[in-house]
PDB file of C-alpha atoms in Angstrom:
ATOM      1  CA  MET U   1     -15.892 179.935 138.025  1.00 83.00           C
ATOM      2  CA  LYS U   2     -16.370 177.078 135.555  1.00 93.00           C
ATOM      3  CA  LYS U   3     -17.107 173.871 137.499  1.00 97.00           C
ATOM      4  CA  LEU U   4     -17.491 170.192 136.641  1.00 98.00           C
ATOM      5  CA  LEU U   5     -19.052 167.455 138.737  1.00 98.00           C
ATOM      6  CA  ALA U   6     -17.809 163.949 137.943  1.00 98.00           C
ATOM      7  CA  VAL U   7     -20.161 161.258 139.235  1.00 98.00           C
ATOM      8  CA  ILE U   8     -18.138 158.063 139.418  1.00 98.00           C
ATOM      9  CA  ASP U   9     -19.705 154.627 138.901  1.00 98.00           C
ATOM     10  CA  MET U  10     -23.038 155.098 140.688  1.00 98.00           C
ATOM     11  CA  GLN U  11     -24.204 151.794 139.272  1.00 98.00           C
ATOM     12  CA  LYS U  12     -26.540 149.229 140.782  1.00 98.00           C
ATOM     13  CA  ASP U  13     -23.859 146.566 141.233  1.00 98.00           C
ATOM     14  CA  PHE U  14     -21.857 148.945 143.434  1.00 98.00           C
ATOM     15  CA  ILE U  15     -24.874 150.224 145.375  1.00 98.00           C
ATOM     16  CA  ASP U  16     -26.955 147.160 146.187  1.00 97.00           C
ATOM     17  CA  GLY U  17     -25.855 144.515 143.689  1.00 97.00           C
ATOM     18  CA  ALA U  18     -22.896 142.173 143.392  1.00 97.00           C
ATOM     19  CA  LEU U  19     -20.461 144.526 145.196  1.00 97.00           C
ATOM     20  CA  GLY U  20     -22.980 146.699 147.051  1.00 97.00           C
ATOM     21  CA  THR U  21     -22.511 147.853 150.630  1.00 97.00           C
ATOM     22  CA  PRO U  22     -24.655 149.632 153.232  1.00 97.00           C
ATOM     23  CA  GLU U  23     -22.250 152.579 152.972  1.00 98.00           C
ATOM     24  CA  ALA U  24     -22.826 152.830 149.204  1.00 98.00           C
ATOM     25  CA  GLN U  25     -26.581 152.711 149.686  1.00 98.00           C
ATOM     26  CA  ALA U  26     -26.351 155.444 152.314  1.00 98.00           C
ATOM     27  CA  ILE U  27     -24.692 157.996 149.996  1.00 98.00           C
ATOM     28  CA  VAL U  28     -27.333 157.884 147.238  1.00 98.00           C
ATOM     29  CA  PRO U  29     -29.516 160.723 148.658  1.00 98.00           C
ATOM     30  CA  GLY U  30     -26.472 162.983 149.137  1.00 98.00           C
ATOM     31  CA  VAL U  31     -25.196 162.214 145.637  1.00 98.00           C
ATOM     32  CA  LEU U  32     -28.597 163.102 144.188  1.00 98.00           C
ATOM     33  CA  GLU U  33     -28.704 166.359 146.150  1.00 98.00           C
ATOM     34  CA  LYS U  34     -25.185 167.307 144.995  1.00 98.00           C
ATOM     35  CA  ILE U  35     -26.134 166.599 141.364  1.00 98.00           C
ATOM     36  CA  ARG U  36     -29.259 168.748 141.740  1.00 98.00           C
ATOM     37  CA  GLN U  37     -27.153 171.628 143.127  1.00 98.00           C
ATOM     38  CA  TYR U  38     -24.797 171.530 140.153  1.00 98.00           C
ATOM     39  CA  HIS U  39     -27.711 171.203 137.722  1.00 98.00           C
ATOM     40  CA  LYS U  40     -29.532 174.175 139.267  1.00 98.00           C
ATOM     41  CA  ALA U  41     -26.348 176.287 139.070  1.00 97.00           C
ATOM     42  CA  GLY U  42     -25.909 175.407 135.382  1.00 97.00           C
ATOM     43  CA  ASP U  43     -22.590 173.674 136.000  1.00 97.00           C
ATOM     44  CA  ASP U  44     -21.458 170.691 133.941  1.00 98.00           C
ATOM     45  CA  ILE U  45     -22.093 167.133 135.140  1.00 98.00           C
ATOM     46  CA  VAL U  46     -20.569 163.944 133.737  1.00 98.00           C
ATOM     47  CA  PHE U  47     -20.889 160.304 134.751  1.00 98.00           C
ATOM     48  CA  THR U  48     -18.535 157.373 134.471  1.00 98.00           C
ATOM     49  CA  MET U  49     -19.675 153.775 134.283  1.00 98.00           C
ATOM     50  CA  ASP U  50     -17.583 150.747 135.090  1.00 98.00           C
ATOM     51  CA  THR U  51     -18.027 148.632 131.965  1.00 97.00           C
ATOM     52  CA  HIS U  52     -17.221 144.966 131.631  1.00 96.00           C
ATOM     53  CA  THR U  53     -18.027 142.254 129.105  1.00 96.00           C
ATOM     54  CA  PRO U  54     -19.221 138.685 129.750  1.00 96.00           C
ATOM     55  CA  ASP U  55     -15.589 137.488 129.623  1.00 95.00           C
ATOM     56  CA  TYR U  56     -14.786 139.592 132.726  1.00 94.00           C
ATOM     57  CA  ARG U  57     -13.344 136.626 134.651  1.00 93.00           C
ATOM     58  CA  ASN U  58     -10.687 136.212 131.939  1.00 94.00           C
ATOM     59  CA  THR U  59      -9.368 139.749 132.451  1.00 93.00           C
ATOM     60  CA  GLN U  60      -6.638 140.697 134.911  1.00 94.00           C
ATOM     61  CA  GLU U  61      -9.205 142.480 137.081  1.00 91.00           C
ATOM     62  CA  GLY U  62     -11.531 139.487 136.912  1.00 91.00           C
ATOM     63  CA  ARG U  63      -8.807 137.129 138.045  1.00 95.00           C
ATOM     64  CA  LYS U  64      -7.944 139.369 141.013  1.00 94.00           C
ATOM     65  CA  LEU U  65     -11.583 140.245 141.827  1.00 91.00           C
ATOM     66  CA  PRO U  66     -13.577 137.209 140.690  1.00 92.00           C
ATOM     67  CA  VAL U  67     -16.990 138.809 141.231  1.00 92.00           C
ATOM     68  CA  PRO U  68     -18.673 139.584 137.912  1.00 95.00           C
ATOM     69  CA  HIS U  69     -20.087 143.100 138.071  1.00 97.00           C
ATOM     70  CA  CYS U  70     -21.176 145.939 135.794  1.00 97.00           C
ATOM     71  CA  ILE U  71     -21.486 143.597 132.819  1.00 97.00           C
ATOM     72  CA  LYS U  72     -22.766 145.783 129.985  1.00 98.00           C
ATOM     73  CA  GLY U  73     -26.434 145.049 129.370  1.00 97.00           C
ATOM     74  CA  SER U  74     -27.061 143.635 132.853  1.00 98.00           C
ATOM     75  CA  VAL U  75     -29.243 145.245 135.518  1.00 98.00           C
ATOM     76  CA  GLY U  76     -26.159 145.750 137.698  1.00 98.00           C
ATOM     77  CA  PHE U  77     -24.522 147.823 134.954  1.00 98.00           C
ATOM     78  CA  GLU U  78     -27.302 150.424 135.059  1.00 98.00           C
ATOM     79  CA  LEU U  79     -27.037 153.736 136.873  1.00 98.00           C
ATOM     80  CA  SER U  80     -29.197 154.250 139.929  1.00 95.00           C
ATOM     81  CA  GLU U  81     -32.657 155.294 138.636  1.00 95.00           C
ATOM     82  CA  GLU U  82     -32.737 158.576 140.585  1.00 95.00           C
ATOM     83  CA  LEU U  83     -29.652 159.788 138.736  1.00 97.00           C
ATOM     84  CA  LEU U  84     -30.734 158.941 135.182  1.00 97.00           C
ATOM     85  CA  PRO U  85     -32.379 162.315 134.393  1.00 97.00           C
ATOM     86  CA  TYR U  86     -28.991 164.009 134.863  1.00 97.00           C
ATOM     87  CA  ALA U  87     -26.856 161.506 132.935  1.00 97.00           C
ATOM     88  CA  SER U  88     -26.563 163.166 129.544  1.00 96.00           C
ATOM     89  CA  VAL U  89     -22.755 162.872 129.359  1.00 98.00           C
ATOM     90  CA  VAL U  90     -21.552 159.372 130.236  1.00 98.00           C
ATOM     91  CA  PHE U  91     -18.124 157.809 129.823  1.00 98.00           C
ATOM     92  CA  GLU U  92     -17.962 154.021 129.894  1.00 98.00           C
ATOM     93  CA  LYS U  93     -14.625 152.753 131.151  1.00 97.00           C
ATOM     94  CA  PRO U  94     -13.184 149.227 131.137  1.00 94.00           C
ATOM     95  CA  THR U  95     -10.812 149.953 133.999  1.00 93.00           C
ATOM     96  CA  PHE U  96     -10.595 152.017 137.170  1.00 97.00           C
ATOM     97  CA  GLY U  97      -9.715 155.422 135.716  1.00 97.00           C
ATOM     98  CA  SER U  98     -11.092 157.122 132.628  1.00 98.00           C
ATOM     99  CA  VAL U  99      -8.586 158.794 130.343  1.00 97.00           C
ATOM    100  CA  THR U 100     -11.591 160.007 128.334  1.00 97.00           C
ATOM    101  CA  LEU U 101     -12.899 161.837 131.404  1.00 98.00           C
ATOM    102  CA  ALA U 102      -9.501 163.450 131.978  1.00 97.00           C
ATOM    103  CA  GLU U 103      -9.241 164.529 128.338  1.00 97.00           C
ATOM    104  CA  TYR U 104     -12.799 165.903 128.426  1.00 97.00           C
ATOM    105  CA  ALA U 105     -12.038 167.885 131.575  1.00 97.00           C
ATOM    106  CA  ALA U 106      -8.762 169.180 130.135  1.00 95.00           C
ATOM    107  CA  GLY U 107     -10.633 170.523 127.124  1.00 94.00           C
ATOM    108  CA  GLY U 108     -13.250 172.249 129.260  1.00 92.00           C
ATOM    109  CA  GLU U 109     -11.052 174.807 131.006  1.00 88.00           C
ATOM    110  CA  TYR U 110     -12.594 173.970 134.383  1.00 94.00           C
ATOM    111  CA  GLU U 111     -11.322 175.826 137.411  1.00 92.00           C
ATOM    112  CA  GLN U 112     -12.811 173.253 139.758  1.00 96.00           C
ATOM    113  CA  ILE U 113     -13.611 169.581 139.299  1.00 98.00           C
ATOM    114  CA  GLU U 114     -15.445 167.744 142.055  1.00 98.00           C
ATOM    115  CA  LEU U 115     -15.712 163.963 142.267  1.00 98.00           C
ATOM    116  CA  ILE U 116     -18.373 161.930 144.034  1.00 98.00           C
ATOM    117  CA  GLY U 117     -19.393 158.279 143.819  1.00 98.00           C
ATOM    118  CA  LEU U 118     -18.062 154.767 144.137  1.00 98.00           C
ATOM    119  CA  CYS U 119     -15.721 153.307 145.174  1.00 97.00           C
ATOM    120  CA  THR U 120     -13.518 155.860 146.938  1.00 98.00           C
ATOM    121  CA  ASP U 121     -10.605 153.467 147.203  1.00 98.00           C
ATOM    122  CA  ILE U 122     -10.624 152.247 143.606  1.00 97.00           C
ATOM    123  CA  CYS U 123     -12.331 154.314 140.923  1.00 98.00           C
ATOM    124  CA  VAL U 124     -12.746 157.656 142.695  1.00 98.00           C
ATOM    125  CA  ILE U 125      -9.060 157.823 143.649  1.00 98.00           C
ATOM    126  CA  SER U 126      -7.979 156.594 140.193  1.00 98.00           C
ATOM    127  CA  ASN U 127      -9.999 159.301 138.445  1.00 98.00           C
ATOM    128  CA  ALA U 128      -8.966 162.007 140.897  1.00 98.00           C
ATOM    129  CA  LEU U 129      -5.282 161.230 140.291  1.00 98.00           C
ATOM    130  CA  LEU U 130      -5.752 161.135 136.508  1.00 97.00           C
ATOM    131  CA  LEU U 131      -7.500 164.505 136.625  1.00 98.00           C
ATOM    132  CA  LYS U 132      -4.731 165.953 138.804  1.00 97.00           C
ATOM    133  CA  ALA U 133      -2.118 164.657 136.331  1.00 96.00           C
ATOM    134  CA  TYR U 134      -3.955 166.126 133.337  1.00 95.00           C
ATOM    135  CA  LEU U 135      -4.865 169.371 135.101  1.00 95.00           C
ATOM    136  CA  PRO U 136      -2.225 170.099 137.753  1.00 95.00           C
ATOM    137  CA  GLU U 137      -3.392 173.695 138.260  1.00 93.00           C
ATOM    138  CA  SER U 138      -7.116 172.917 138.497  1.00 94.00           C
ATOM    139  CA  ARG U 139      -8.738 172.578 141.885  1.00 97.00           C
ATOM    140  CA  ILE U 140      -9.677 168.906 142.248  1.00 98.00           C
ATOM    141  CA  THR U 141     -12.012 168.127 145.143  1.00 98.00           C
ATOM    142  CA  VAL U 142     -13.714 165.031 146.533  1.00 98.00           C
ATOM    143  CA  ASP U 143     -16.819 165.212 148.710  1.00 98.00           C
ATOM    144  CA  SER U 144     -16.159 162.470 151.260  1.00 98.00           C
ATOM    145  CA  LYS U 145     -19.821 162.361 152.308  1.00 98.00           C
ATOM    146  CA  CYS U 146     -20.847 161.531 148.738  1.00 98.00           C
ATOM    147  CA  CYS U 147     -18.377 158.654 148.387  1.00 98.00           C
ATOM    148  CA  ALA U 148     -18.079 155.183 149.844  1.00 98.00           C
ATOM    149  CA  GLY U 149     -15.289 152.653 149.683  1.00 97.00           C
ATOM    150  CA  VAL U 150     -15.137 148.897 149.681  1.00 96.00           C
ATOM    151  CA  THR U 151     -14.804 149.196 153.474  1.00 97.00           C
ATOM    152  CA  PRO U 152     -14.982 152.239 155.768  1.00 97.00           C
ATOM    153  CA  GLU U 153     -11.251 151.806 156.473  1.00 98.00           C
ATOM    154  CA  SER U 154     -10.244 151.710 152.809  1.00 98.00           C
ATOM    155  CA  HIS U 155     -12.473 154.768 152.197  1.00 98.00           C
ATOM    156  CA  GLN U 156     -10.499 156.709 154.846  1.00 98.00           C
ATOM    157  CA  ASN U 157      -7.152 155.459 153.518  1.00 98.00           C
ATOM    158  CA  ALA U 158      -8.054 156.636 150.004  1.00 98.00           C
ATOM    159  CA  LEU U 159      -9.099 160.065 151.285  1.00 98.00           C
ATOM    160  CA  GLU U 160      -5.750 160.420 153.075  1.00 98.00           C
ATOM    161  CA  ALA U 161      -3.826 159.332 149.973  1.00 98.00           C
ATOM    162  CA  MET U 162      -5.666 161.885 147.826  1.00 98.00           C
ATOM    163  CA  LYS U 163      -4.912 164.651 150.358  1.00 98.00           C
ATOM    164  CA  MET U 164      -1.217 163.866 149.990  1.00 98.00           C
ATOM    165  CA  CYS U 165      -1.576 164.401 146.219  1.00 97.00           C
ATOM    166  CA  GLN U 166      -3.067 167.879 146.700  1.00 97.00           C
ATOM    167  CA  ILE U 167      -6.649 166.826 146.098  1.00 98.00           C
ATOM    168  CA  GLU U 168      -8.971 168.718 148.425  1.00 98.00           C
ATOM    169  CA  ILE U 169     -11.170 166.513 150.600  1.00 98.00           C
ATOM    170  CA  ARG U 170     -14.416 167.955 151.927  1.00 96.00           C
TER     171      ARG U 170
END
């Protein structure tokens, strides 16, 4: 079975920076272990990176979430160091979901696509739904133990919403 692991926005600002949370920090070891499993099996791994410019506060997102984060070139933009050796395919994205990721996955004939990362309730759910729209017959899964939301409650709400859209939650 051809499998793809999509590691969503495991960047410093979401882990322990501007928008970091204890829950995000807690998933890093599990995310690393999951990546190592896929790597050892020879499966494909891709990363997304939330990518903003210095004029972030002038964007719609910046006006609704006025916390500058993941500004390209800043320390907070960087992936967590432990994950860097595995980040050979990276998609920068200026918004929550990555059409480029969905197009890449659609071209790869994957039977299963698993998502892990941050934040469950924003970027993970956005990418999971895009992938499901692009690949309605592919098995899309989310490992809930390798994701964290803005809050524990919004994490659970996002998992429930994805279940309703036929995304398998582990």
